Amino acid sequence: MDPTPVFDPATYARGVPYALFRRLRAHAPVCRVPEPAVGAWPAGPGYWAVFRHADVRHVLATPEVYSSHLGATQIRDPDTPADLDFVRAMMLNQDPPDHARLRRIVVAALTPRAVRELESAIEGRARELIEAVADRGRADFVELTADLPVWTLAHVLGVPAQDRRLLYDWSNRVIGYQDTDHARSRTADPAGLTPMGRAALARRPALVRADGSPVNPRSRGALTDMFAYAHALADRPRPGSVLARMREGGLTRDEFENMFFLIVVAGNETLRNGIPGGLLTLLDHPEQYAALRRHPELTPGAIEEILRYWPPVLQIRRTATRDTELAGRRIRRGEKVVVYHASANRDERVFTDPDRFDITRSPNDHVGFGHGPHFCLGAHLARVQMRAMLRPALDRLPGLERAGEPVRLTSNFQNGLKHLPVKWRTDR
């Protein structure tokens, strides 16, 4: 059984390989996966892939053995030691106790009152987006959804409305670099940006070196425009905002830049992929879609089942801190260990009839937002945005259905859609 397809980004452009995951859980729950070259990206040394729910949770909950810091959290190794040192300053790439120190800075800005106010604002914005298209009868739900995460991030960070599209483009470049459409994303109109936004855009770097090799999209050199904007914005932070807390938290330059990077990218892509993926899942299960329309009180459980069935993040990497053993396989210090959330969420040892989408499923111990010390800090706001967008879509767009084939993102990291054409009746 060849596990190579679970690494190949092109696999996921066709669909998540759940059948292969099922066979691997049964016969090779922890196995070596090669890293062949992908386009201009060179081959890597390979890694240990982890597919069963219990093993995934164990790896994520044991940072003293499976580190986020040693090699960072992407399958692909940083290009240089300097690149690795830089990304290690990111909260995502820290182990306790440093991870907890950085996490507290963001938590301090998300007080219960601030979260309540933000929830109300998010719900209002989502209703505006749905109402704006309700009489058209059709839309690309990916494009329709794209505004809500960047609107929310702009609100959290204090980014002017004119510059929101910059957040969209930066996120595309970082997360979608394996997809030719997203890698060259350039949708922000310079004429509509603030002077601060135009100054940052003028610093957009080349993403290909003189010899034709690609620049790692997560390196400082590939993100000079984003970081120029972050520092300019930090000179005028809104009191009480996450950005203000970052300034007050005594972050180093590397920590500040990486925190801005993480909030912009993780806060955008998870929702921009998860919300359309959730709607597509409902449309492909019309009995569940109808049940949710009849019983809106089922929405919280439906969101959890969507996160199980369509996890926005497919996998995450750790690095072994010492020789160890997992599922009978010897893992050596320094080797990559990659856990597959998408496989764990379909593990028949945990979920009855795991390939069935059931909005009443309970219990639902999915790992859609991870597990352990790195459990997604934005999980609550992500659920709020999913609910805020899906609820009015189901209520205000009667007869909602596909209007064409969805187009998937080419990525072995994000479970994404580039397009989801939908239509509905306008004879309300």
XYZ file of C-alpha atoms in Angstrom:
428
model
C 0.000 0.000 0.000
C 1.631 3.240 -1.185
C 0.991 6.130 1.240
C 2.596 8.758 -1.047
C -0.765 10.227 -2.189
C -1.429 11.563 1.317
C 1.519 13.935 0.809
C 0.831 14.960 -2.805
C -1.060 18.309 -2.884
C -2.718 17.276 -6.170
C -4.500 14.465 -4.321
C -6.587 16.984 -2.396
C -7.565 18.928 -5.509
C -9.580 15.794 -6.337
C -10.833 15.209 -2.799
C -9.614 14.081 0.610
C -8.443 10.431 0.249
C -10.709 9.003 2.956
C -10.669 5.483 1.501
C -6.859 5.440 1.642
C -6.941 6.826 5.181
C -9.281 3.971 6.169
C -6.881 1.352 4.797
C -3.909 2.993 6.465
C -5.695 3.146 9.835
C -6.330 -0.581 9.531
C -2.957 -1.751 8.241
C -0.349 1.007 8.758
C -1.646 3.454 11.387
C 1.837 4.946 11.765
C 3.967 4.701 8.626
C 6.714 6.390 6.652
C 5.589 8.714 3.869
C 8.046 10.013 1.264
C 8.262 13.681 0.243
C 8.851 13.727 -3.513
C 9.516 16.999 -5.292
C 6.375 19.010 -6.092
C 6.844 21.352 -9.035
C 9.739 23.653 -8.200
C 9.720 22.595 -4.563
C 12.514 20.085 -3.836
C 12.078 16.655 -2.295
C 12.243 16.266 1.465
C 13.456 13.494 3.767
C 10.028 11.974 4.434
C 8.086 11.734 7.672
C 6.062 9.504 9.972
C 2.332 9.882 9.307
C -0.195 9.201 12.084
C -3.766 8.248 11.185
C -5.677 6.888 14.200
C -7.622 9.153 16.543
C -5.961 7.960 19.773
C -2.455 8.298 18.341
C -3.197 11.751 16.883
C -4.461 12.960 20.260
C -1.435 11.455 22.021
C 1.029 13.251 19.747
C -0.788 16.581 20.074
C -1.009 16.281 23.871
C 2.654 15.362 24.434
C 4.825 18.344 23.443
C 7.727 17.084 25.541
C 8.076 14.196 23.075
C 6.530 15.663 19.915
C 7.692 19.265 19.628
C 6.175 22.146 17.678
C 9.380 24.137 18.153
C 12.177 21.882 16.926
C 11.251 21.875 13.245
C 8.104 24.071 13.262
C 4.704 22.741 12.215
C 4.693 22.481 8.408
C 5.711 19.296 6.609
C 8.102 21.232 4.424
C 11.279 22.190 6.282
C 12.229 25.881 6.293
C 14.832 26.581 3.607
C 17.597 27.856 5.896
C 18.510 27.818 9.599
C 17.670 31.545 9.650
C 14.180 30.817 8.303
C 13.684 28.160 10.981
C 14.840 30.530 13.729
C 12.386 33.152 12.496
C 9.277 30.926 12.359
C 10.129 29.437 15.761
C 9.066 32.795 17.236
C 5.454 32.062 16.217
C 3.052 30.885 18.930
C 2.050 27.938 16.727
C 5.685 26.852 16.659
C 6.316 27.089 20.408
C 6.189 24.495 23.168
C 5.166 25.144 26.776
C 5.929 27.328 28.680
C 6.804 29.890 25.970
C 3.673 28.969 24.054
C 1.484 29.826 27.051
C 3.149 33.245 27.456
C 2.293 34.223 23.885
C -1.186 32.732 24.089
C -2.050 34.845 27.143
C -1.460 38.046 25.176
C -4.252 37.234 22.724
C -6.569 35.892 25.425
C -6.188 39.148 27.363
C -7.786 41.070 24.477
C -10.721 38.655 24.134
C -12.556 39.503 27.346
C -16.105 38.135 27.742
C -17.531 41.582 27.023
C -15.358 42.046 23.937
C -16.325 38.619 22.635
C -20.058 39.302 23.158
C -19.814 42.574 21.269
C -17.823 40.926 18.510
C -20.340 38.089 18.185
C -23.164 40.569 17.679
C -21.152 42.473 15.090
C -20.237 39.258 13.235
C -23.878 38.158 13.082
C -24.880 41.546 11.732
C -22.181 41.495 9.066
C -23.125 37.975 7.969
C -26.773 38.997 7.577
C -25.698 41.964 5.472
C -23.690 39.699 3.161
C -26.596 37.291 2.666
C -29.167 40.073 2.181
C -26.951 41.720 -0.439
C -27.253 38.669 -2.728
C -30.677 37.312 -1.733
C -32.451 38.731 -4.811
C -29.791 37.597 -7.294
C -30.625 33.885 -7.166
C -27.030 32.708 -7.446
C -23.528 33.325 -6.106
C -20.133 31.787 -5.577
C -20.409 30.919 -1.901
C -16.618 30.931 -1.491
C -16.429 34.538 -2.675
C -19.506 35.461 -0.640
C -17.996 33.953 2.505
C -14.527 35.420 1.982
C -15.498 38.825 3.340
C -16.608 37.659 6.790
C -13.267 36.318 8.113
C -11.296 39.329 6.844
C -13.978 41.688 8.197
C -13.679 39.977 11.597
C -9.884 40.087 11.526
C -9.908 43.747 10.542
C -12.180 44.422 13.503
C -9.939 42.486 15.904
C -6.705 44.051 14.654
C -7.973 47.550 13.927
C -7.268 47.327 10.173
C -9.063 50.079 8.173
C -11.909 48.826 5.970
C -10.079 49.962 2.814
C -7.212 47.567 3.538
C -9.178 44.400 4.284
C -8.392 42.861 0.900
C -4.693 42.896 1.757
C -5.436 40.366 4.500
C -7.120 38.152 1.896
C -4.151 38.293 -0.481
C -1.538 37.648 2.204
C -3.442 34.643 3.453
C -3.778 33.252 -0.076
C -0.058 33.522 -0.709
C 0.924 31.761 2.512
C -1.657 28.976 2.656
C -2.327 28.493 -1.047
C 1.243 28.538 -2.325
C 0.818 24.992 -3.713
C -2.080 26.241 -5.861
C -1.128 28.423 -8.825
C -4.266 30.586 -8.513
C -3.772 31.425 -4.855
C 0.016 31.727 -4.988
C -0.234 34.816 -7.205
C -3.260 36.342 -5.469
C -3.349 40.102 -6.070
C -6.923 41.314 -5.592
C -6.323 44.488 -3.546
C -6.798 47.602 -5.706
C -4.014 50.079 -4.860
C -6.318 53.009 -5.621
C -8.687 51.978 -2.853
C -6.080 51.394 -0.147
C -5.026 53.730 2.638
C -1.586 55.367 2.254
C -0.355 52.793 4.770
C -1.768 49.998 2.598
C -0.259 51.394 -0.603
C 3.132 51.737 1.061
C 2.996 48.086 2.120
C 1.843 46.930 -1.319
C 4.810 48.714 -2.899
C 7.062 46.438 -0.857
C 5.547 43.200 -2.154
C 8.542 40.911 -2.710
C 9.335 38.661 -5.643
C 8.457 35.094 -4.733
C 10.904 33.537 -7.221
C 14.680 33.872 -6.950
C 16.972 34.792 -9.848
C 17.759 31.102 -10.391
C 14.042 30.304 -10.739
C 13.655 28.578 -7.375
C 10.675 29.571 -5.224
C 10.956 31.575 -2.017
C 9.426 29.863 0.997
C 6.135 31.769 1.514
C 6.530 31.571 5.303
C 9.965 33.175 5.398
C 10.538 36.783 6.442
C 11.766 37.619 2.947
C 8.461 36.531 1.398
C 6.391 38.620 3.807
C 8.110 42.020 3.837
C 4.935 43.782 2.683
C 2.802 42.193 5.414
C 5.303 43.007 8.109
C 5.763 46.592 6.894
C 2.013 46.994 7.235
C 1.958 45.346 10.669
C 4.574 47.758 12.045
C 2.824 50.789 10.525
C -0.487 49.665 12.003
C 1.123 49.065 15.389
C 2.114 52.743 15.518
C -1.612 53.592 15.765
C -3.246 50.659 17.606
C -6.870 50.850 18.741
C -6.952 50.783 22.579
C -7.812 47.311 23.877
C -7.354 45.628 20.499
C -5.272 42.515 20.006
C -2.658 44.698 18.311
C -2.504 47.002 21.332
C -2.102 43.977 23.620
C 0.709 42.731 21.398
C 2.492 46.063 21.762
C 2.005 46.013 25.533
C 3.104 42.375 25.870
C 6.822 42.983 25.428
C 7.094 40.888 22.251
C 10.346 40.743 20.350
C 10.311 41.900 16.740
C 10.212 38.296 15.523
C 7.401 37.427 17.946
C 5.362 40.474 16.931
C 5.676 39.776 13.212
C 4.878 36.103 13.630
C 1.876 36.826 15.863
C 0.449 39.186 13.225
C 1.136 36.550 10.562
C -0.596 33.835 12.579
C -3.722 35.873 13.346
C -4.111 37.052 9.753
C -3.548 33.667 8.144
C -5.088 31.210 10.619
C -8.028 33.486 11.349
C -8.813 33.797 7.657
C -8.176 30.456 5.999
C -9.856 28.236 8.584
C -13.155 30.051 8.107
C -12.888 30.746 4.403
C -12.526 27.011 3.858
C -14.674 25.731 6.711
C -17.837 27.734 5.964
C -18.149 26.850 2.249
C -17.096 23.289 3.072
C -19.870 23.151 5.657
C -22.475 24.383 3.200
C -21.320 21.925 0.529
C -21.567 19.096 3.045
C -25.134 20.110 3.907
C -26.113 20.405 0.240
C -24.699 16.941 -0.429
C -26.825 15.546 2.426
C -30.279 16.989 1.680
C -32.015 15.144 4.524
C -29.630 16.730 7.028
C -29.998 20.109 5.327
C -33.794 19.856 5.587
C -33.606 18.779 9.237
C -31.419 21.767 10.090
C -33.819 24.166 8.370
C -36.727 22.708 10.342
C -34.836 22.622 13.632
C -32.421 25.562 13.950
C -31.783 24.537 17.553
C -29.618 21.746 16.074
C -27.145 24.314 14.711
C -24.478 23.892 17.446
C -24.360 20.132 16.902
C -24.372 20.633 13.134
C -21.313 22.891 13.398
C -19.444 20.203 15.361
C -20.358 17.552 12.807
C -19.213 19.820 9.973
C -15.875 20.261 11.741
C -15.570 16.480 12.011
C -16.683 15.764 8.459
C -14.888 18.697 6.789
C -11.915 19.613 9.029
C -10.417 22.867 7.706
C -6.870 21.733 8.552
C -5.878 18.358 7.126
C -2.673 17.776 9.103
C -0.036 19.357 11.320
C 3.595 18.481 11.967
C 5.604 17.788 15.097
C 9.255 16.723 15.524
C 10.406 13.981 17.886
C 12.517 15.310 20.760
C 13.920 11.873 21.555
C 13.795 8.281 20.378
C 10.335 6.941 21.067
C 7.737 4.419 19.939
C 4.236 4.950 18.559
C 1.873 2.169 17.493
C 4.808 -0.245 17.492
C 7.014 1.905 15.227
C 10.398 3.205 16.346
C 10.690 6.954 15.806
C 14.109 8.579 16.068
C 14.966 11.921 17.598
C 14.658 14.714 15.036
C 12.284 12.856 12.707
C 9.106 14.521 11.482
C 5.786 13.229 12.801
C 2.667 14.432 10.955
C -0.797 13.844 12.402
C -3.789 13.692 10.061
C -6.872 15.313 11.591
C -8.901 14.337 8.528
C -8.183 10.657 9.140
C -8.647 10.803 12.917
C -12.100 12.342 12.429
C -13.224 9.263 10.478
C -11.739 6.674 12.839
C -14.234 3.824 13.227
C -12.772 3.066 16.660
C -14.268 6.356 17.897
C -17.128 7.278 15.560
C -19.993 4.948 14.706
C -20.506 4.832 10.935
C -17.863 7.539 10.518
C -18.553 8.267 6.843
C -22.155 9.193 7.659
C -22.860 12.916 8.130
C -25.227 13.269 11.084
C -25.959 16.673 12.632
C -27.320 14.964 15.771
C -24.140 12.932 16.374
C -23.288 12.759 20.072
C -20.731 12.444 21.475
C -18.540 14.029 18.828
C -14.924 13.968 19.947
C -13.478 15.376 16.725
C -10.051 16.993 16.432
C -11.116 19.603 13.887
C -9.560 22.303 16.074
C -6.670 20.174 17.246
C -6.057 18.908 20.769
C -3.749 19.583 23.689
C -1.899 22.843 24.435
C -2.278 24.047 20.842
C -6.067 23.612 20.719
C -7.216 26.415 18.417
C -7.297 29.716 20.295
C -9.895 31.057 17.868
C -12.206 28.034 18.062
C -15.033 29.969 19.711
C -14.950 32.817 17.192
C -14.670 30.309 14.362
C -17.853 28.581 15.534
C -19.564 31.971 15.831
C -18.655 32.851 12.229
C -19.749 29.466 10.897
C -23.101 29.771 12.632
C -23.481 33.422 11.653
C -22.994 32.682 7.945
C -24.766 29.348 7.589
C -27.896 30.226 9.557
C -29.086 33.173 7.387
C -28.015 31.317 4.229
C -30.377 28.469 5.099
C -33.122 30.861 6.220
C -32.987 33.498 3.461
C -31.944 31.493 0.388
C -34.797 29.011 -0.248
C -34.156 25.986 -2.410
C -30.396 26.430 -2.043
C -28.494 23.953 -4.221
C -25.363 23.517 -6.276
C -25.202 25.516 -9.511
C -22.091 23.761 -10.785
C -19.159 21.673 -9.654
C -17.115 22.974 -6.727
C -13.418 23.614 -7.387
C -11.060 22.414 -4.659
C -7.845 24.018 -3.482
C -4.592 22.251 -4.353
C -3.127 21.899 -0.871
C -2.020 19.104 1.427
C -2.581 21.392 4.439
C -5.910 23.200 4.052
C -9.144 21.383 3.155
C -10.275 24.172 0.898
C -12.556 25.279 -1.904
C -11.760 27.928 -4.491
C -15.278 28.065 -5.924
C -18.709 26.826 -4.864
C -21.407 28.004 -7.296
C -24.884 27.877 -5.717
C -28.373 29.009 -6.677
C -31.718 29.462 -4.946
C -35.263 30.600 -5.582
C -36.097 34.297 -5.460
C -39.892 33.862 -5.281
C -40.127 34.336 -1.527
